[in-house]
């Protein structure tokens, strides 16, 4: 890894090096926090978790050939090279920021309350038509995951698309300090993490911390249909003293900041980039026309269903245009998009169709998924679980999801968990005739699952991650594979 010698890493993260003098100028080949993935020449970062302490595995990583261990506590018996720091996680962030500075790589930072992952995937699909692109894998979007993603970059990479997720004030500031994005994309401001951020205005303040380390010649791309983001008309970005030739017209007047104007995308025609002629293709996707200039537009087929995917395509179009892609390249990127497991991943099995959207949930994403389910074939079944981190109004928010579901053409709603009782009550309030089943927890659901589904069903599985609804998806798949009988 370029310039990642033990001596330079110790300096970059403010650590103290303990080890062989002849190894100080050796470069590491990789970074891992998982002792099982240690390899010759790597740096092993020992993380103290709630259940497992990485320091307990240091001896084993040296046996596998690790070059150095990043640690908080120096062992009594030293068997290798160490960099001792106060906080391993903070040190990883500092090392990631340093490493990124060694590479000539552009960074697109993606955040928002809903749709970060699908937008990140769409942007990466588009940019990969022209550039060697690395994207955040899975949910590696926090203060540990972001550095680990950056450590995967190599000299040959050209653009990194980094998902950035937070749930407290100050977190995005720290993430932005690491990533220093050239382009910031914000999908929306929703009702996520209200337990910690208070209200949507708090969410807006927390998410827009991403601007704190935006480069002075950078770009801001926002969802103009979002009432909160639509208020962001100018962003003041500091110009570091070492930056030369910044296009800011006030540079000559010794002004130390640049003022950037966002590019807005959305369905409304007042946006810089917008879409119309939206045609749903059931669960096979959605087609639309994207306008990129007053007299310039193109038609594209998005392979994943939902109007929300149109906005993701608009964001990706805005980024693609910013980085010089042609319309044909942008269209090809959008149409090449592949679903991610747990993120509106449609599984066609022998007996029914599963909409695997169980990675996470909030009121906005829950409603969007239900809106797509109603376009499914056969009997439509929604298996819905609790949504977390919604604050004091969590009961009312679950009820509102239920009221929304009650108005849709859905045949059966299965509500699982203590909070999802409110979903069932919301359904009953607007449509008392709709068939609704309330279950206390995941084990109860798994026990009754075979009696709830029928051949030909389209089944939405949706809940916050802590509900572990991936087990529901696995059970539905196993039900088909084992030939278990389904009710006709």
Short mmCIF file of C-alpha atoms in Angstrom, two decimals:
data_model
loop_
_atom_site.label_atom_id
_atom_site.label_comp_id
_atom_site.label_asym_id
_atom_site.label_seq_id
_atom_site.Cartn_x
_atom_site.Cartn_y
_atom_site.Cartn_z
CA UNK A 1 0.00 0.00 0.00
CA UNK A 2 1.51 3.26 -1.20
CA UNK A 3 3.66 5.01 1.46
CA UNK A 4 2.07 2.98 4.24
CA UNK A 5 5.33 2.21 6.02
CA UNK A 6 5.27 1.44 9.72
CA UNK A 7 7.16 4.64 10.52
CA UNK A 8 4.85 6.87 8.48
CA UNK A 9 1.73 5.19 9.85
CA UNK A 10 2.87 5.69 13.43
CA UNK A 11 3.41 9.38 12.69
CA UNK A 12 0.08 9.74 10.83
CA UNK A 13 -2.00 8.33 13.68
CA UNK A 14 0.02 9.78 16.55
CA UNK A 15 1.10 6.33 17.72
CA UNK A 16 4.30 4.96 19.24
CA UNK A 17 6.19 2.29 17.32
CA UNK A 18 7.53 -0.74 19.13
CA UNK A 19 9.39 -3.26 17.04
CA UNK A 20 12.32 -4.06 14.80
CA UNK A 21 14.19 -1.04 13.42
CA UNK A 22 14.72 -2.82 10.10
CA UNK A 23 10.92 -3.02 9.60
CA UNK A 24 10.20 0.70 10.04
CA UNK A 25 10.35 1.42 6.31
CA UNK A 26 8.43 -1.67 5.21
CA UNK A 27 5.01 -1.08 3.64
CA UNK A 28 1.97 -3.08 4.71
CA UNK A 29 -0.04 -4.90 2.03
CA UNK A 30 -3.49 -4.73 3.66
CA UNK A 31 -5.42 -3.76 6.79
CA UNK A 32 -7.80 -6.03 8.66
CA UNK A 33 -9.69 -6.08 11.95
CA UNK A 34 -10.54 -9.77 11.54
CA UNK A 35 -7.78 -12.08 12.78
CA UNK A 36 -9.12 -14.82 10.53
CA UNK A 37 -8.26 -12.70 7.48
CA UNK A 38 -4.73 -11.84 8.55
CA UNK A 39 -2.13 -12.44 5.84
CA UNK A 40 1.63 -12.02 5.43
CA UNK A 41 2.58 -8.36 5.43
CA UNK A 42 -0.73 -6.97 6.73
CA UNK A 43 -1.60 -4.59 9.55
CA UNK A 44 -3.95 -6.09 12.13
CA UNK A 45 -6.01 -3.51 14.03
CA UNK A 46 -7.07 -4.85 17.44
CA UNK A 47 -10.57 -3.58 18.23
CA UNK A 48 -12.05 -3.86 21.71
CA UNK A 49 -15.67 -4.85 21.14
CA UNK A 50 -18.54 -5.53 23.50
CA UNK A 51 -18.02 -9.29 23.29
CA UNK A 52 -14.61 -9.83 21.69
CA UNK A 53 -11.29 -8.07 22.20
CA UNK A 54 -9.03 -8.17 19.16
CA UNK A 55 -6.00 -7.94 21.44
CA UNK A 56 -6.63 -11.58 22.35
CA UNK A 57 -5.78 -12.65 18.80
CA UNK A 58 -2.52 -10.78 18.25
CA UNK A 59 -0.33 -13.85 18.68
CA UNK A 60 -2.32 -15.73 16.04
CA UNK A 61 -2.05 -12.94 13.43
CA UNK A 62 1.73 -12.84 13.84
CA UNK A 63 1.76 -16.59 13.29
CA UNK A 64 0.03 -15.89 9.96
CA UNK A 65 2.71 -13.39 8.98
CA UNK A 66 1.17 -10.04 9.92
CA UNK A 67 3.77 -7.27 9.74
CA UNK A 68 2.35 -5.13 12.54
CA UNK A 69 -0.48 -4.83 15.07
CA UNK A 70 -2.28 -1.58 15.85
CA UNK A 71 -3.05 -1.78 19.56
CA UNK A 72 -4.28 0.11 22.60
CA UNK A 73 -2.56 -2.11 25.17
CA UNK A 74 1.03 -3.30 24.78
CA UNK A 75 1.35 -7.02 25.60
CA UNK A 76 3.78 -8.15 28.29
CA UNK A 77 5.50 -10.45 25.81
CA UNK A 78 6.20 -8.69 22.53
CA UNK A 79 6.33 -11.10 19.59
CA UNK A 80 6.15 -8.68 16.68
CA UNK A 81 5.86 -5.05 15.59
CA UNK A 82 3.30 -2.79 17.26
CA UNK A 83 1.91 0.73 16.91
CA UNK A 84 0.37 1.74 20.23
CA UNK A 85 -2.44 4.32 20.18
CA UNK A 86 -5.09 5.59 22.58
CA UNK A 87 -7.99 4.52 20.34
CA UNK A 88 -7.64 1.95 17.58
CA UNK A 89 -10.78 3.17 15.79
CA UNK A 90 -9.65 6.80 15.82
CA UNK A 91 -6.20 5.71 14.63
CA UNK A 92 -7.74 3.80 11.73
CA UNK A 93 -9.57 6.96 10.70
CA UNK A 94 -6.34 8.96 10.76
CA UNK A 95 -4.54 6.26 8.79
CA UNK A 96 -7.32 6.12 6.21
CA UNK A 97 -7.19 9.90 5.74
CA UNK A 98 -3.41 9.72 5.33
CA UNK A 99 -3.60 6.81 2.88
CA UNK A 100 -6.23 8.54 0.75
CA UNK A 101 -3.91 11.54 0.45
CA UNK A 102 -1.27 9.28 -1.11
CA UNK A 103 -3.58 8.29 -3.98
CA UNK A 104 -4.76 10.32 -6.97
CA UNK A 105 -8.36 9.22 -6.47
CA UNK A 106 -11.60 11.19 -6.68
CA UNK A 107 -14.13 10.63 -3.90
CA UNK A 108 -17.92 10.69 -4.15
CA UNK A 109 -19.52 10.73 -0.69
CA UNK A 110 -23.12 9.51 -0.46
CA UNK A 111 -25.37 10.08 2.54
CA UNK A 112 -29.03 10.61 3.40
CA UNK A 113 -31.77 9.07 5.51
CA UNK A 114 -33.04 6.58 2.95
CA UNK A 115 -31.56 5.06 -0.17
CA UNK A 116 -27.85 5.57 0.55
CA UNK A 117 -26.90 2.06 -0.48
CA UNK A 118 -29.06 1.87 -3.61
CA UNK A 119 -27.89 5.34 -4.69
CA UNK A 120 -24.27 4.38 -4.03
CA UNK A 121 -24.75 1.25 -6.13
CA UNK A 122 -26.35 3.25 -8.95
CA UNK A 123 -23.59 5.88 -8.96
CA UNK A 124 -20.88 3.21 -8.97
CA UNK A 125 -22.61 1.35 -11.82
CA UNK A 126 -22.60 4.55 -13.88
CA UNK A 127 -19.04 5.68 -13.09
CA UNK A 128 -17.65 2.19 -13.76
CA UNK A 129 -18.59 2.65 -17.42
CA UNK A 130 -15.63 5.02 -17.74
CA UNK A 131 -13.49 4.74 -14.61
CA UNK A 132 -12.02 2.03 -12.42
CA UNK A 133 -14.40 2.46 -9.49
CA UNK A 134 -14.34 1.14 -5.94
CA UNK A 135 -17.51 1.31 -3.83
CA UNK A 136 -18.43 0.70 -0.24
CA UNK A 137 -19.13 -2.98 0.33
CA UNK A 138 -22.16 -3.98 2.40
CA UNK A 139 -22.76 -1.67 5.34
CA UNK A 140 -19.17 -0.51 5.78
CA UNK A 141 -20.27 3.12 6.10
CA UNK A 142 -19.43 4.16 9.68
CA UNK A 143 -16.29 5.26 11.54
CA UNK A 144 -14.85 1.77 11.29
CA UNK A 145 -16.30 0.67 7.96
CA UNK A 146 -15.29 3.81 6.04
CA UNK A 147 -11.56 3.42 6.79
CA UNK A 148 -11.69 -0.28 5.96
CA UNK A 149 -13.26 0.61 2.60
CA UNK A 150 -10.56 3.19 1.90
CA UNK A 151 -7.84 0.65 2.71
CA UNK A 152 -9.14 -1.47 -0.18
CA UNK A 153 -8.13 1.25 -2.67
CA UNK A 154 -5.06 0.76 -4.85
CA UNK A 155 -3.08 2.97 -7.23
CA UNK A 156 -5.00 1.79 -10.28
CA UNK A 157 -8.36 2.88 -8.84
CA UNK A 158 -9.68 6.21 -10.16
CA UNK A 159 -12.87 6.96 -8.22
CA UNK A 160 -14.19 5.83 -4.84
CA UNK A 161 -17.94 5.92 -4.14
CA UNK A 162 -18.19 5.97 -0.35
CA UNK A 163 -21.41 5.53 1.59
CA UNK A 164 -21.42 7.54 4.83
CA UNK A 165 -23.93 6.67 7.56
CA UNK A 166 -24.41 8.30 10.95
CA UNK A 167 -26.85 8.47 13.85
CA UNK A 168 -25.30 11.15 16.10
CA UNK A 169 -24.17 14.75 15.70
CA UNK A 170 -20.46 15.05 14.95
CA UNK A 171 -20.13 11.65 13.28
CA UNK A 172 -20.49 12.97 9.73
CA UNK A 173 -17.91 15.66 10.51
CA UNK A 174 -15.44 12.93 11.47
CA UNK A 175 -16.28 10.82 8.40
CA UNK A 176 -15.88 13.82 6.10
CA UNK A 177 -12.50 14.59 7.69
CA UNK A 178 -11.39 11.11 6.59
CA UNK A 179 -12.93 11.06 3.09
CA UNK A 180 -12.56 14.72 2.07
CA UNK A 181 -15.06 14.19 -0.77
CA UNK A 182 -14.82 15.84 -4.17
CA UNK A 183 -18.57 15.34 -4.62
CA UNK A 184 -21.28 15.12 -1.96
CA UNK A 185 -24.63 13.45 -2.72
CA UNK A 186 -27.51 13.62 -0.23
CA UNK A 187 -30.55 11.48 -1.03
CA UNK A 188 -33.12 12.89 1.41
CA UNK A 189 -33.83 13.98 4.97
CA UNK A 190 -36.19 11.51 6.62
CA UNK A 191 -37.29 10.27 10.02
CA UNK A 192 -34.22 8.21 10.83
CA UNK A 193 -32.26 8.23 14.08
CA UNK A 194 -34.65 10.75 15.64
CA UNK A 195 -33.83 9.14 18.98
CA UNK A 196 -30.46 10.91 18.76
CA UNK A 197 -31.02 13.74 16.26
CA UNK A 198 -34.35 15.06 17.57
CA UNK A 199 -36.26 15.98 14.42
CA UNK A 200 -35.78 16.35 10.66
CA UNK A 201 -34.05 19.69 11.14
CA UNK A 202 -31.58 17.88 13.35
CA UNK A 203 -31.14 15.22 10.67
CA UNK A 204 -30.46 17.97 8.13
CA UNK A 205 -27.81 19.54 10.36
CA UNK A 206 -26.15 16.19 10.99
CA UNK A 207 -26.14 15.08 7.35
CA UNK A 208 -24.85 18.39 6.01
CA UNK A 209 -21.78 18.05 8.21
CA UNK A 210 -20.50 16.25 5.09
CA UNK A 211 -19.79 19.72 3.68
CA UNK A 212 -17.25 20.43 6.45
CA UNK A 213 -14.39 18.87 4.49
CA UNK A 214 -15.69 19.14 0.93
CA UNK A 215 -12.92 20.21 -1.39
CA UNK A 216 -13.15 23.86 -2.50
CA UNK A 217 -13.54 22.87 -6.15
CA UNK A 218 -16.03 20.16 -5.27
CA UNK A 219 -19.66 19.52 -6.22
CA UNK A 220 -22.88 19.16 -4.24
CA UNK A 221 -25.77 17.07 -5.59
CA UNK A 222 -29.05 17.16 -3.66
CA UNK A 223 -32.58 15.79 -3.93
CA UNK A 224 -34.53 18.93 -4.80
CA UNK A 225 -37.86 17.21 -4.10
CA UNK A 226 -36.93 17.02 -0.41
CA UNK A 227 -38.32 20.05 1.41
CA UNK A 228 -35.33 20.26 3.77
CA UNK A 229 -32.60 19.82 1.16
CA UNK A 230 -34.34 22.31 -1.13
CA UNK A 231 -33.42 25.02 1.40
CA UNK A 232 -29.69 24.42 0.83
CA UNK A 233 -28.92 26.99 -1.83
CA UNK A 234 -25.30 27.90 -1.10
CA UNK A 235 -22.54 26.15 0.80
CA UNK A 236 -19.44 27.93 2.07
CA UNK A 237 -16.34 25.72 1.78
CA UNK A 238 -13.00 26.65 3.36
CA UNK A 239 -9.98 26.89 1.08
CA UNK A 240 -6.89 25.37 2.74
CA UNK A 241 -3.80 27.61 2.54
CA UNK A 242 -1.91 24.99 0.54
CA UNK A 243 -4.54 24.90 -2.23
CA UNK A 244 -3.37 26.82 -5.29
CA UNK A 245 -5.31 27.93 -8.35
CA UNK A 246 -8.78 27.51 -6.81
CA UNK A 247 -11.46 28.70 -9.26
CA UNK A 248 -13.05 30.84 -6.55
CA UNK A 249 -13.24 34.39 -8.03
CA UNK A 250 -12.58 35.93 -4.60
CA UNK A 251 -9.23 34.15 -4.20
CA UNK A 252 -7.37 37.29 -5.26
CA UNK A 253 -9.14 39.25 -2.51
CA UNK A 254 -7.70 36.89 0.12
CA UNK A 255 -11.10 35.37 0.85
CA UNK A 256 -10.51 31.98 2.52
CA UNK A 257 -13.63 30.23 1.30
CA UNK A 258 -15.49 29.27 -1.85
CA UNK A 259 -19.26 29.37 -2.24
CA UNK A 260 -20.71 26.35 -4.03
CA UNK A 261 -24.22 26.07 -5.47
CA UNK A 262 -25.83 22.61 -5.42
CA UNK A 263 -27.11 20.71 -8.42
CA UNK A 264 -30.66 19.55 -7.69
CA UNK A 265 -32.25 16.35 -8.99
CA UNK A 266 -35.80 15.07 -8.59
CA UNK A 267 -39.14 14.47 -10.23
CA UNK A 268 -40.16 18.11 -10.15
CA UNK A 269 -39.44 20.09 -13.32
CA UNK A 270 -37.87 22.89 -11.29
CA UNK A 271 -34.84 20.67 -10.64
CA UNK A 272 -31.66 20.89 -12.72
CA UNK A 273 -32.01 17.21 -13.63
CA UNK A 274 -35.48 15.70 -13.56
CA UNK A 275 -37.54 12.80 -14.89
CA UNK A 276 -40.95 12.36 -16.46
CA UNK A 277 -42.84 9.75 -18.50
CA UNK A 278 -42.36 7.32 -15.61
CA UNK A 279 -43.80 3.91 -16.46
CA UNK A 280 -43.84 1.09 -13.94
CA UNK A 281 -42.97 -2.37 -15.26
CA UNK A 282 -44.18 -4.28 -12.23
CA UNK A 283 -41.35 -5.99 -10.39
CA UNK A 284 -39.23 -5.88 -13.54
CA UNK A 285 -38.30 -2.25 -13.04
CA UNK A 286 -39.35 1.18 -14.18
CA UNK A 287 -38.83 3.20 -17.34
CA UNK A 288 -38.49 6.98 -17.50
CA UNK A 289 -37.18 9.91 -19.49
CA UNK A 290 -34.37 11.90 -17.85
CA UNK A 291 -33.90 15.56 -18.71
CA UNK A 292 -30.34 16.85 -18.36
CA UNK A 293 -30.72 20.19 -20.16
CA UNK A 294 -33.61 22.31 -21.46
CA UNK A 295 -33.47 20.57 -24.86
CA UNK A 296 -31.68 17.34 -24.02
CA UNK A 297 -33.16 14.14 -22.57
CA UNK A 298 -32.85 10.36 -22.81
CA UNK A 299 -34.97 7.33 -22.00
CA UNK A 300 -33.70 4.59 -19.70
CA UNK A 301 -34.96 1.31 -18.22
CA UNK A 302 -34.09 0.92 -14.52
CA UNK A 303 -33.95 -2.81 -13.69
CA UNK A 304 -35.15 -2.42 -10.08
CA UNK A 305 -38.78 -1.35 -9.41
CA UNK A 306 -40.00 1.71 -7.54
CA UNK A 307 -40.28 5.42 -8.23
CA UNK A 308 -37.58 5.95 -5.61
CA UNK A 309 -35.19 4.21 -8.02
CA UNK A 310 -35.84 6.97 -10.54
CA UNK A 311 -34.44 9.50 -8.07
CA UNK A 312 -31.40 7.26 -7.57
CA UNK A 313 -30.90 7.21 -11.34
CA UNK A 314 -31.16 11.01 -11.42
CA UNK A 315 -28.48 11.33 -8.74
CA UNK A 316 -26.22 8.96 -10.67
CA UNK A 317 -26.87 10.93 -13.86
CA UNK A 318 -25.83 14.15 -12.14
CA UNK A 319 -22.60 12.53 -10.91
CA UNK A 320 -21.91 10.97 -14.30
CA UNK A 321 -22.29 14.29 -16.07
CA UNK A 322 -20.02 15.93 -13.52
CA UNK A 323 -17.28 13.43 -14.35
CA UNK A 324 -17.60 13.65 -18.12
CA UNK A 325 -19.62 10.55 -18.99
CA UNK A 326 -21.67 10.52 -22.18
CA UNK A 327 -25.42 9.90 -22.18
CA UNK A 328 -24.82 6.44 -23.64
CA UNK A 329 -22.40 5.60 -20.82
CA UNK A 330 -24.83 6.88 -18.17
CA UNK A 331 -27.71 4.89 -19.67
CA UNK A 332 -25.59 1.74 -19.86
CA UNK A 333 -24.55 2.16 -16.23
CA UNK A 334 -28.11 2.59 -14.99
CA UNK A 335 -29.33 -0.41 -16.96
CA UNK A 336 -26.47 -2.58 -15.65
CA UNK A 337 -27.47 -2.08 -12.00
CA UNK A 338 -27.55 -5.26 -9.91
CA UNK A 339 -29.58 -5.61 -6.67
CA UNK A 340 -27.86 -6.02 -3.30
CA UNK A 341 -28.97 -8.71 -0.87
CA UNK A 342 -31.33 -7.26 1.71
CA UNK A 343 -31.82 -4.06 -0.31
CA UNK A 344 -34.89 -4.60 -2.47
CA UNK A 345 -33.44 -7.80 -3.87
CA UNK A 346 -36.13 -9.70 -5.80
CA UNK A 347 -35.84 -13.46 -5.61
CA UNK A 348 -37.89 -15.50 -8.08
CA UNK A 349 -38.36 -19.00 -6.68
CA UNK A 350 -40.35 -21.95 -7.94
CA UNK A 351 -43.39 -21.20 -5.80
CA UNK A 352 -43.39 -17.46 -5.11
CA UNK A 353 -41.55 -14.16 -5.43
CA UNK A 354 -39.66 -12.75 -2.44
CA UNK A 355 -38.86 -9.04 -2.13
CA UNK A 356 -35.85 -9.14 0.21
CA UNK A 357 -35.72 -5.64 1.71
CA UNK A 358 -34.86 -6.68 5.24
CA UNK A 359 -31.57 -4.92 5.81
CA UNK A 360 -33.11 -1.81 7.35
CA UNK A 361 -36.33 0.16 7.63
CA UNK A 362 -37.79 3.55 8.47
CA UNK A 363 -41.17 5.08 7.68
CA UNK A 364 -40.09 6.46 4.31
CA UNK A 365 -38.47 3.27 3.03
CA UNK A 366 -41.28 1.10 4.45
CA UNK A 367 -43.88 3.07 2.49
CA UNK A 368 -41.78 2.94 -0.68
CA UNK A 369 -41.48 -0.84 -0.43
CA UNK A 370 -45.20 -1.28 0.19
CA UNK A 371 -45.91 0.90 -2.84
CA UNK A 372 -43.89 -1.50 -5.01
CA UNK A 373 -45.42 -4.63 -3.46
CA UNK A 374 -48.87 -3.66 -4.66
CA UNK A 375 -47.61 -4.05 -8.24
CA UNK A 376 -46.61 -7.66 -7.66
CA UNK A 377 -48.38 -10.64 -9.18
CA UNK A 378 -50.58 -13.14 -7.36
CA UNK A 379 -51.47 -12.62 -3.73
CA UNK A 380 -49.52 -9.75 -2.14
CA UNK A 381 -48.14 -10.47 1.36
CA UNK A 382 -46.29 -7.92 3.50
CA UNK A 383 -44.23 -9.29 6.39
CA UNK A 384 -43.35 -6.18 8.38
CA UNK A 385 -41.24 -5.83 11.52
CA UNK A 386 -40.28 -3.11 13.97
CA UNK A 387 -38.41 0.02 12.87
CA UNK A 388 -35.71 1.25 15.26
CA UNK A 389 -34.23 4.57 16.40
CA UNK A 390 -37.34 6.65 15.71
CA UNK A 391 -37.44 8.50 19.04
CA UNK A 392 -40.46 9.35 21.16
CA UNK A 393 -42.94 9.31 18.27
CA UNK A 394 -42.05 5.76 17.19
CA UNK A 395 -45.54 4.44 17.95
CA UNK A 396 -47.24 7.07 15.83
CA UNK A 397 -44.77 6.53 12.98
CA UNK A 398 -45.54 2.80 12.95
CA UNK A 399 -49.23 3.61 12.96
CA UNK A 400 -48.82 5.93 9.97
CA UNK A 401 -47.10 3.13 8.05
CA UNK A 402 -50.11 0.96 8.85
CA UNK A 403 -52.55 3.61 7.65
CA UNK A 404 -50.57 3.79 4.40
CA UNK A 405 -50.59 0.01 4.00
CA UNK A 406 -54.30 -0.16 4.72
CA UNK A 407 -55.05 1.91 1.62
CA UNK A 408 -53.05 -0.32 -0.73
CA UNK A 409 -54.07 -3.41 -2.64
CA UNK A 410 -52.26 -5.84 -0.34
CA UNK A 411 -53.91 -9.14 0.58
CA UNK A 412 -52.19 -9.94 3.88
CA UNK A 413 -50.10 -7.92 6.32
CA UNK A 414 -48.13 -9.82 8.96
CA UNK A 415 -46.94 -7.43 11.68
CA UNK A 416 -44.13 -8.73 13.88
CA UNK A 417 -42.79 -7.18 17.09
CA UNK A 418 -43.93 -4.96 19.92
CA UNK A 419 -43.88 -1.75 17.86
CA UNK A 420 -45.48 -3.32 14.80
CA UNK A 421 -48.69 -3.75 16.77
CA UNK A 422 -49.13 -0.08 15.90
CA UNK A 423 -48.84 -0.92 12.19
CA UNK A 424 -51.74 -3.34 12.60
CA UNK A 425 -53.77 -0.72 14.44
CA UNK A 426 -53.13 1.77 11.64
CA UNK A 427 -54.31 -0.75 9.06
CA UNK A 428 -57.48 -1.45 11.04
CA UNK A 429 -58.20 2.25 11.39
CA UNK A 430 -58.45 2.82 7.63
CA UNK A 431 -59.44 -0.66 6.43
CA UNK A 432 -60.87 -2.96 9.13
CA UNK A 433 -61.61 -5.61 6.48
CA UNK A 434 -57.99 -6.09 5.46
CA UNK A 435 -56.52 -9.37 6.69
CA UNK A 436 -53.87 -8.63 9.30
CA UNK A 437 -51.95 -10.98 11.58
CA UNK A 438 -49.99 -9.79 14.63
CA UNK A 439 -47.11 -11.89 15.98
CA UNK A 440 -44.93 -11.10 19.00
CA UNK A 441 -41.47 -11.93 17.66
CA UNK A 442 -39.31 -13.65 15.05
CA UNK A 443 -39.58 -17.20 16.49
CA UNK A 444 -43.37 -16.96 16.38
CA UNK A 445 -43.20 -15.81 12.76
CA UNK A 446 -40.84 -18.58 11.70
CA UNK A 447 -43.05 -21.16 13.37
CA UNK A 448 -46.17 -20.01 11.51
CA UNK A 449 -44.52 -19.02 8.22
CA UNK A 450 -45.46 -22.17 6.24
CA UNK A 451 -49.14 -21.60 7.04
CA UNK A 452 -49.03 -17.94 6.02
CA UNK A 453 -47.76 -18.23 2.45
CA UNK A 454 -49.31 -19.74 -0.66
CA UNK A 455 -48.00 -20.77 -4.04
CA UNK A 456 -47.92 -17.75 -6.37
CA UNK A 457 -47.50 -15.17 -3.58
CA UNK A 458 -45.38 -12.06 -3.89
CA UNK A 459 -43.90 -11.57 -0.41
CA UNK A 460 -42.28 -8.39 0.94
CA UNK A 461 -39.93 -8.94 3.91
CA UNK A 462 -39.13 -5.61 5.57
CA UNK A 463 -37.87 -4.51 9.03
CA UNK A 464 -34.95 -2.83 10.74
CA UNK A 465 -31.78 -4.88 10.86
CA UNK A 466 -32.03 -5.79 14.54
CA UNK A 467 -35.18 -7.82 13.79
CA UNK A 468 -32.99 -10.34 11.89
CA UNK A 469 -35.51 -10.74 9.09
CA UNK A 470 -32.80 -12.20 6.86
CA UNK A 471 -33.77 -15.42 8.65
CA UNK A 472 -37.27 -15.01 7.22
CA UNK A 473 -35.87 -14.73 3.69
CA UNK A 474 -33.69 -17.79 4.28
CA UNK A 475 -36.68 -19.74 5.61
CA UNK A 476 -38.77 -18.86 2.57
CA UNK A 477 -35.98 -19.96 0.23
CA UNK A 478 -35.43 -23.19 2.17
CA UNK A 479 -39.16 -23.86 2.06
CA UNK A 480 -38.93 -24.05 -1.72
CA UNK A 481 -35.64 -25.93 -1.86
CA UNK A 482 -36.82 -28.63 0.52
CA UNK A 483 -40.01 -29.17 -1.39
CA UNK A 484 -42.04 -28.35 1.71
CA UNK A 485 -45.71 -28.29 0.78
CA UNK A 486 -47.35 -24.92 0.35
CA UNK A 487 -51.03 -24.19 0.58
CA UNK A 488 -52.74 -23.76 -2.77
#
